[in-house]
Short mmCIF file of N, CA and C in Angstrom, two decimals:
data_model
loop_
_atom_site.label_atom_id
_atom_site.label_comp_id
_atom_site.label_asym_id
_atom_site.label_seq_id
_atom_site.Cartn_x
_atom_site.Cartn_y
_atom_site.Cartn_z
N MET A 1 41.79 17.70 2.26
CA MET A 1 40.73 18.00 3.18
C MET A 1 39.66 16.86 2.95
N GLU A 2 39.30 16.41 4.23
CA GLU A 2 38.28 15.35 4.20
C GLU A 2 36.78 15.88 3.98
N GLU A 3 36.04 15.12 3.14
CA GLU A 3 34.83 15.60 2.79
C GLU A 3 33.90 15.09 3.85
N ILE A 4 32.93 16.02 4.25
CA ILE A 4 31.93 15.63 5.29
C ILE A 4 30.79 14.98 4.51
N GLU A 5 30.34 13.82 5.17
CA GLU A 5 29.32 13.01 4.54
C GLU A 5 28.03 13.76 4.90
N GLN A 6 27.13 14.05 3.92
CA GLN A 6 25.79 14.56 4.13
C GLN A 6 24.74 13.52 4.65
N PRO A 7 23.95 13.84 5.72
CA PRO A 7 22.94 12.87 6.02
C PRO A 7 21.97 12.52 4.92
N SER A 8 21.48 11.34 4.81
CA SER A 8 20.58 11.03 3.85
C SER A 8 19.18 11.71 3.99
N ILE A 9 18.30 11.70 3.04
CA ILE A 9 17.04 12.29 3.05
C ILE A 9 16.22 11.45 4.16
N THR A 10 16.41 10.10 4.12
CA THR A 10 15.70 9.28 5.15
C THR A 10 16.20 9.65 6.54
N VAL A 11 17.35 9.94 6.87
CA VAL A 11 17.80 10.22 8.15
C VAL A 11 17.18 11.59 8.56
N LEU A 12 17.24 12.63 7.59
CA LEU A 12 16.74 13.89 7.83
C LEU A 12 15.17 13.76 8.14
N LEU A 13 14.53 12.97 7.49
CA LEU A 13 13.03 12.83 7.70
C LEU A 13 12.86 12.10 9.01
N TYR A 14 13.66 11.18 9.33
CA TYR A 14 13.48 10.59 10.71
C TYR A 14 13.77 11.52 11.79
N GLN A 15 14.74 12.34 11.66
CA GLN A 15 15.06 13.42 12.63
C GLN A 15 13.93 14.39 12.75
N ARG A 16 13.24 14.72 11.76
CA ARG A 16 12.10 15.63 11.70
C ARG A 16 10.87 15.01 12.27
N PHE A 17 10.54 13.89 11.87
CA PHE A 17 9.23 13.23 12.27
C PHE A 17 9.38 12.22 13.40
N GLY A 18 10.50 11.73 13.68
CA GLY A 18 10.61 10.86 14.83
C GLY A 18 10.14 9.48 14.66
N ASP A 19 9.93 9.04 13.55
CA ASP A 19 9.37 7.64 13.29
C ASP A 19 9.48 7.28 11.87
N VAL A 20 9.40 6.02 11.61
CA VAL A 20 9.57 5.63 10.26
C VAL A 20 8.30 5.65 9.44
N LEU A 21 7.11 5.79 10.11
CA LEU A 21 5.79 5.98 9.55
C LEU A 21 5.40 7.32 10.08
N VAL A 22 4.97 8.23 9.14
CA VAL A 22 4.44 9.55 9.45
C VAL A 22 2.93 9.53 8.96
N PRO A 23 2.13 10.00 10.00
CA PRO A 23 0.73 10.25 9.65
C PRO A 23 0.66 11.12 8.38
N ILE A 24 -0.31 10.76 7.41
CA ILE A 24 -0.38 11.42 6.26
C ILE A 24 -0.71 12.96 6.42
N ASN A 25 -1.52 13.40 7.42
CA ASN A 25 -1.76 14.71 7.74
C ASN A 25 -0.49 15.62 7.99
N GLU A 26 0.38 14.83 8.81
CA GLU A 26 1.72 15.63 9.02
C GLU A 26 2.57 15.87 7.74
N VAL A 27 2.56 14.87 6.87
CA VAL A 27 3.24 14.91 5.57
C VAL A 27 2.48 16.09 4.75
N ARG A 28 1.15 16.05 4.75
CA ARG A 28 0.53 17.04 4.04
C ARG A 28 0.82 18.40 4.48
N ARG A 29 0.83 18.69 5.86
CA ARG A 29 1.15 19.92 6.46
C ARG A 29 2.64 20.45 6.20
N ALA A 30 3.48 19.49 6.18
CA ALA A 30 4.89 19.69 5.98
C ALA A 30 5.27 20.03 4.41
N TYR A 31 4.73 19.25 3.54
CA TYR A 31 5.16 19.30 2.16
C TYR A 31 4.00 19.68 1.15
N PHE A 32 2.76 19.57 1.50
CA PHE A 32 1.63 19.76 0.58
C PHE A 32 0.69 20.71 1.25
N ALA A 33 1.06 21.69 1.95
CA ALA A 33 0.16 22.56 2.69
C ALA A 33 -0.84 23.28 1.69
N ASN A 34 -0.49 23.45 0.52
CA ASN A 34 -1.44 24.07 -0.42
C ASN A 34 -2.68 23.23 -0.74
N ARG A 35 -2.75 21.98 -0.37
CA ARG A 35 -3.84 21.09 -0.71
C ARG A 35 -4.66 20.82 0.60
N SER A 36 -5.88 20.78 0.57
CA SER A 36 -6.75 20.57 1.69
C SER A 36 -6.58 19.06 2.05
N PRO A 37 -6.92 18.57 3.14
CA PRO A 37 -6.84 17.09 3.58
C PRO A 37 -7.51 16.35 2.58
N ASN A 38 -8.65 16.56 2.01
CA ASN A 38 -9.43 15.87 1.08
C ASN A 38 -8.71 15.73 -0.32
N ARG A 39 -8.23 16.90 -0.71
CA ARG A 39 -7.58 16.99 -2.02
C ARG A 39 -6.20 16.22 -1.98
N PHE A 40 -5.59 16.18 -0.83
CA PHE A 40 -4.27 15.41 -0.63
C PHE A 40 -4.61 14.01 -0.70
N ARG A 41 -5.55 13.47 0.01
CA ARG A 41 -5.96 12.11 0.03
C ARG A 41 -6.37 11.57 -1.50
N ARG A 42 -6.99 12.48 -2.09
CA ARG A 42 -7.46 12.09 -3.64
C ARG A 42 -6.23 12.10 -4.41
N ALA A 43 -5.24 12.91 -4.26
CA ALA A 43 -4.08 12.93 -5.03
C ALA A 43 -3.23 11.72 -4.72
N LEU A 44 -3.13 11.26 -3.58
CA LEU A 44 -2.57 9.95 -3.13
C LEU A 44 -3.21 8.86 -3.70
N ARG A 45 -4.59 8.77 -3.59
CA ARG A 45 -5.51 7.64 -4.03
C ARG A 45 -5.33 7.54 -5.57
N GLU A 46 -5.43 8.70 -6.24
CA GLU A 46 -5.23 8.61 -7.69
C GLU A 46 -3.98 8.58 -8.45
N GLY A 47 -2.94 8.57 -7.54
CA GLY A 47 -1.54 8.49 -8.04
C GLY A 47 -0.93 9.82 -8.53
N GLU A 48 -1.69 10.85 -8.35
CA GLU A 48 -1.11 12.15 -8.75
C GLU A 48 0.13 12.46 -8.05
N ILE A 49 0.06 12.18 -6.66
CA ILE A 49 1.20 12.09 -5.86
C ILE A 49 1.52 10.66 -5.56
N PRO A 50 2.61 10.02 -6.10
CA PRO A 50 2.79 8.56 -6.01
C PRO A 50 3.43 8.06 -4.75
N LEU A 51 2.67 8.42 -3.55
CA LEU A 51 3.02 7.76 -2.27
C LEU A 51 2.13 6.88 -1.78
N PRO A 52 2.54 5.62 -1.57
CA PRO A 52 1.63 4.73 -0.94
C PRO A 52 1.21 4.99 0.41
N ILE A 53 -0.16 4.74 0.72
CA ILE A 53 -0.53 4.92 2.10
C ILE A 53 -0.40 3.58 2.75
N THR A 54 0.22 3.60 3.99
CA THR A 54 0.47 2.44 4.82
C THR A 54 -0.53 2.41 5.89
N ARG A 55 -1.12 1.26 6.21
CA ARG A 55 -2.08 0.99 7.29
C ARG A 55 -1.56 -0.21 8.00
N LEU A 56 -1.30 -0.05 9.30
CA LEU A 56 -0.98 -1.17 10.12
C LEU A 56 -2.13 -2.00 10.69
N ASP A 57 -3.20 -1.32 10.56
CA ASP A 57 -4.46 -2.08 11.13
C ASP A 57 -5.48 -2.13 9.93
N ALA A 58 -6.08 -3.30 9.74
CA ALA A 58 -6.97 -3.57 8.75
C ALA A 58 -8.22 -2.78 8.82
N SER A 59 -8.44 -2.10 10.03
CA SER A 59 -9.65 -1.31 10.24
C SER A 59 -9.56 0.02 9.54
N THR A 60 -10.58 0.51 8.91
CA THR A 60 -10.57 1.84 8.19
C THR A 60 -10.35 2.97 9.26
N LYS A 61 -10.63 2.60 10.45
CA LYS A 61 -10.40 3.59 11.46
C LYS A 61 -8.98 3.74 12.06
N GLY A 62 -8.28 2.75 11.56
CA GLY A 62 -6.76 2.86 11.86
C GLY A 62 -6.11 4.09 11.29
N GLY A 63 -5.03 4.46 11.70
CA GLY A 63 -4.24 5.61 10.96
C GLY A 63 -3.62 5.18 9.68
N ASP A 64 -3.60 6.21 8.80
CA ASP A 64 -2.95 6.20 7.59
C ASP A 64 -1.60 6.85 7.57
N PHE A 65 -0.54 6.26 7.22
CA PHE A 65 0.81 6.71 7.20
C PHE A 65 1.39 6.70 5.89
N ILE A 66 2.52 7.39 5.83
CA ILE A 66 3.45 7.36 4.66
C ILE A 66 4.83 6.99 5.34
N SER A 67 5.37 5.99 4.67
CA SER A 67 6.76 5.38 5.07
C SER A 67 7.83 6.59 4.68
N ILE A 68 8.80 6.86 5.70
CA ILE A 68 9.82 7.76 5.35
C ILE A 68 10.67 7.35 4.19
N HIS A 69 10.86 6.06 3.94
CA HIS A 69 11.64 5.63 2.91
C HIS A 69 10.90 6.00 1.43
N GLN A 70 9.63 5.82 1.55
CA GLN A 70 8.90 6.15 0.26
C GLN A 70 8.91 7.72 0.06
N LEU A 71 8.72 8.43 1.14
CA LEU A 71 8.75 9.86 1.13
C LEU A 71 10.16 10.36 0.74
N ALA A 72 11.18 9.74 1.26
CA ALA A 72 12.67 10.10 0.78
C ALA A 72 12.82 9.93 -0.63
N ALA A 73 12.35 8.71 -1.14
CA ALA A 73 12.43 8.42 -2.52
C ALA A 73 11.80 9.46 -3.32
N TYR A 74 10.64 9.84 -2.99
CA TYR A 74 9.78 10.80 -3.74
C TYR A 74 10.41 12.15 -3.78
N ILE A 75 10.88 12.65 -2.60
CA ILE A 75 11.75 13.84 -2.49
C ILE A 75 12.97 13.95 -3.38
N ALA A 76 13.63 12.80 -3.40
CA ALA A 76 14.90 12.64 -4.22
C ALA A 76 14.43 12.77 -5.72
N HIS A 77 13.40 11.98 -6.16
CA HIS A 77 12.86 11.97 -7.41
C HIS A 77 12.54 13.50 -7.86
N CYS A 78 11.81 14.17 -7.05
CA CYS A 78 11.45 15.51 -7.44
C CYS A 78 12.69 16.42 -7.53
N GLY A 79 13.66 16.13 -6.66
CA GLY A 79 14.92 16.93 -6.77
C GLY A 79 15.67 16.67 -8.05
N ILE A 80 15.78 15.36 -8.51
CA ILE A 80 16.33 15.10 -9.67
C ILE A 80 15.59 15.69 -10.87
N LYS A 81 14.29 15.50 -10.75
CA LYS A 81 13.50 16.07 -11.90
C LYS A 81 13.63 17.69 -12.06
N ALA A 82 13.74 18.33 -10.84
CA ALA A 82 13.91 19.77 -10.84
C ALA A 82 15.28 20.19 -11.53
N ALA A 83 16.34 19.37 -11.10
CA ALA A 83 17.71 19.53 -11.56
C ALA A 83 17.71 19.41 -13.03
N GLY A 84 17.05 18.38 -13.59
CA GLY A 84 16.92 18.10 -14.93
C GLY A 84 16.27 19.29 -15.76
N ASN A 85 15.21 19.82 -15.13
CA ASN A 85 14.46 20.94 -15.82
C ASN A 85 15.44 22.19 -15.73
N LEU A 86 16.28 22.32 -14.67
CA LEU A 86 17.14 23.42 -14.56
C LEU A 86 18.15 23.39 -15.77
N VAL A 87 18.71 22.18 -15.95
CA VAL A 87 19.58 22.06 -16.99
C VAL A 87 19.03 22.28 -18.39
N ALA A 88 17.79 21.86 -18.49
CA ALA A 88 17.01 21.98 -19.74
C ALA A 88 16.89 23.55 -19.92
N VAL A 89 16.48 24.21 -18.94
CA VAL A 89 16.25 25.70 -18.94
C VAL A 89 17.45 26.37 -19.29
N ASN A 90 18.61 26.07 -18.66
CA ASN A 90 19.96 26.66 -19.01
C ASN A 90 20.38 26.44 -20.36
N ASP A 91 20.17 25.15 -21.02
CA ASP A 91 20.40 24.94 -22.32
C ASP A 91 19.60 25.69 -23.22
N ASP A 92 18.34 25.88 -22.88
CA ASP A 92 17.54 26.67 -23.76
C ASP A 92 17.99 28.22 -23.81
N ARG A 93 18.32 28.68 -22.55
CA ARG A 93 18.89 30.06 -22.47
C ARG A 93 20.16 30.15 -23.29
N ARG A 94 21.05 29.22 -23.07
CA ARG A 94 22.39 29.27 -23.84
C ARG A 94 22.08 29.25 -25.40
N GLN A 95 21.15 28.42 -25.88
CA GLN A 95 20.81 28.47 -27.30
C GLN A 95 20.16 29.83 -27.74
N LEU A 96 19.30 30.27 -26.79
CA LEU A 96 18.81 31.62 -27.12
C LEU A 96 19.88 32.73 -27.09
N GLY A 97 20.74 32.68 -26.20
CA GLY A 97 21.84 33.54 -26.07
C GLY A 97 22.70 33.54 -27.61
N GLN A 98 22.93 32.22 -27.91
CA GLN A 98 23.64 32.09 -29.23
C GLN A 98 22.84 32.70 -30.42
N VAL A 99 21.56 32.53 -30.41
CA VAL A 99 20.74 33.10 -31.55
C VAL A 99 20.64 34.51 -31.52
N MET A 100 20.50 35.01 -30.24
CA MET A 100 20.55 36.47 -30.19
C MET A 100 21.83 37.11 -30.56
N ALA A 101 22.92 36.58 -30.12
CA ALA A 101 24.23 36.94 -30.43
C ALA A 101 24.53 36.92 -31.90
N GLU A 102 24.00 35.99 -32.51
CA GLU A 102 24.23 35.79 -34.07
C GLU A 102 23.33 36.95 -34.78
N ALA A 103 22.30 37.27 -34.19
CA ALA A 103 21.32 38.17 -34.82
C ALA A 103 21.68 39.73 -34.60
N LEU A 104 22.63 39.79 -33.66
CA LEU A 104 22.95 41.32 -33.27
C LEU A 104 24.21 41.69 -34.10
N ILE A 105 24.22 42.99 -34.44
CA ILE A 105 25.29 43.54 -35.13
C ILE A 105 25.98 44.35 -34.09
N ASP A 106 27.29 44.27 -33.77
CA ASP A 106 27.97 44.88 -32.77
C ASP A 106 28.14 46.44 -33.23
N PRO A 107 27.51 47.27 -32.59
CA PRO A 107 27.65 48.74 -33.09
C PRO A 107 28.94 49.45 -32.45
N ILE A 108 29.58 48.75 -31.50
CA ILE A 108 30.81 49.39 -30.96
C ILE A 108 32.08 48.84 -31.61
N PRO A 109 32.87 49.59 -32.26
CA PRO A 109 34.08 49.12 -32.80
C PRO A 109 35.02 48.56 -31.85
N ILE A 110 35.65 47.49 -32.16
CA ILE A 110 36.70 46.90 -31.26
C ILE A 110 38.06 46.95 -31.75
N GLY A 111 38.99 47.09 -30.78
CA GLY A 111 40.42 47.19 -31.18
C GLY A 111 40.90 48.62 -31.62
N ALA A 112 41.79 48.43 -32.62
CA ALA A 112 42.34 49.67 -33.39
C ALA A 112 41.30 50.58 -34.00
N ASP A 113 40.49 49.86 -34.51
CA ASP A 113 39.28 50.58 -35.06
C ASP A 113 38.59 51.47 -34.15
N ALA A 114 38.39 51.02 -33.00
CA ALA A 114 37.76 51.84 -31.93
C ALA A 114 38.36 53.15 -31.71
N ALA A 115 39.78 53.06 -31.52
CA ALA A 115 40.51 54.40 -31.23
C ALA A 115 40.31 55.31 -32.43
N GLU A 116 40.33 54.80 -33.60
CA GLU A 116 40.15 55.54 -34.82
C GLU A 116 38.74 56.27 -34.89
N SER A 117 37.83 55.39 -34.55
CA SER A 117 36.37 55.73 -34.69
C SER A 117 36.10 56.85 -33.62
N ARG A 118 36.67 56.75 -32.39
CA ARG A 118 36.50 57.80 -31.46
C ARG A 118 37.22 59.07 -31.75
N ALA A 119 38.33 58.91 -32.36
CA ALA A 119 39.03 60.12 -32.75
C ALA A 119 38.18 60.83 -33.92
N ASN A 120 37.76 60.13 -34.86
CA ASN A 120 36.84 60.76 -35.92
C ASN A 120 35.61 61.42 -35.31
N ALA A 121 35.08 60.71 -34.34
CA ALA A 121 33.87 61.28 -33.79
C ALA A 121 34.08 62.52 -33.06
N HIS A 122 35.26 62.55 -32.26
CA HIS A 122 35.61 63.70 -31.47
C HIS A 122 36.00 64.80 -32.39
N HIS A 123 36.78 64.62 -33.49
CA HIS A 123 37.15 65.59 -34.47
C HIS A 123 35.98 66.20 -35.20
N HIS A 124 34.90 65.23 -35.57
CA HIS A 124 33.72 65.75 -36.21
C HIS A 124 32.92 66.64 -35.27
N HIS A 125 32.81 66.30 -33.98
CA HIS A 125 32.15 67.07 -32.96
C HIS A 125 32.76 68.38 -32.71
N SER A 126 34.03 68.31 -32.67
CA SER A 126 34.72 69.73 -32.37
C SER A 126 34.57 70.65 -33.73
N LYS A 127 34.59 69.95 -34.87
CA LYS A 127 34.51 70.74 -36.08
C LYS A 127 33.01 71.44 -36.16
N THR A 128 32.10 70.65 -35.73
CA THR A 128 30.62 71.04 -35.77
C THR A 128 30.54 72.28 -34.82
N GLU A 129 31.10 72.15 -33.57
CA GLU A 129 31.04 73.30 -32.59
C GLU A 129 31.61 74.62 -33.22
N ALA A 130 32.71 74.37 -33.95
CA ALA A 130 33.49 75.55 -34.49
C ALA A 130 32.62 76.21 -35.55
N ASP A 131 31.94 75.41 -36.29
CA ASP A 131 31.15 75.94 -37.42
C ASP A 131 30.01 76.71 -36.88
N HIS A 132 29.42 76.33 -35.66
CA HIS A 132 28.28 76.88 -35.15
C HIS A 132 28.70 78.04 -34.26
N GLY A 133 30.00 78.23 -33.84
CA GLY A 133 30.37 79.22 -32.74
C GLY A 133 30.86 80.49 -33.38
#
């Protein structure tokens, strides 16, 4: 079976925004809607969100953009980081499961002992009813 090639993040971003440079307010609305425009600009300026602002005009009144190539790299980085966190969480859960399993005593008899234990419990229960009846 032939594997279908998935489009790159850059291609998907281009399809979404229709240009290689995206106005920063569009990026904020699409991916950082929880931040106000001022908080988003501050996060960009201070490097909290490591996306460089691109200006095509030296004027401060010119538009501020983010390159889809930079945005794609950042999205990929965040995805890899999230996957690494998931692996770490699953490792922690596995270790916790082992610790818990080692700490528990299995109260349910297994195998041949189980049949004997059930028979003894049934016999004891029947005998108790006969004594009280």
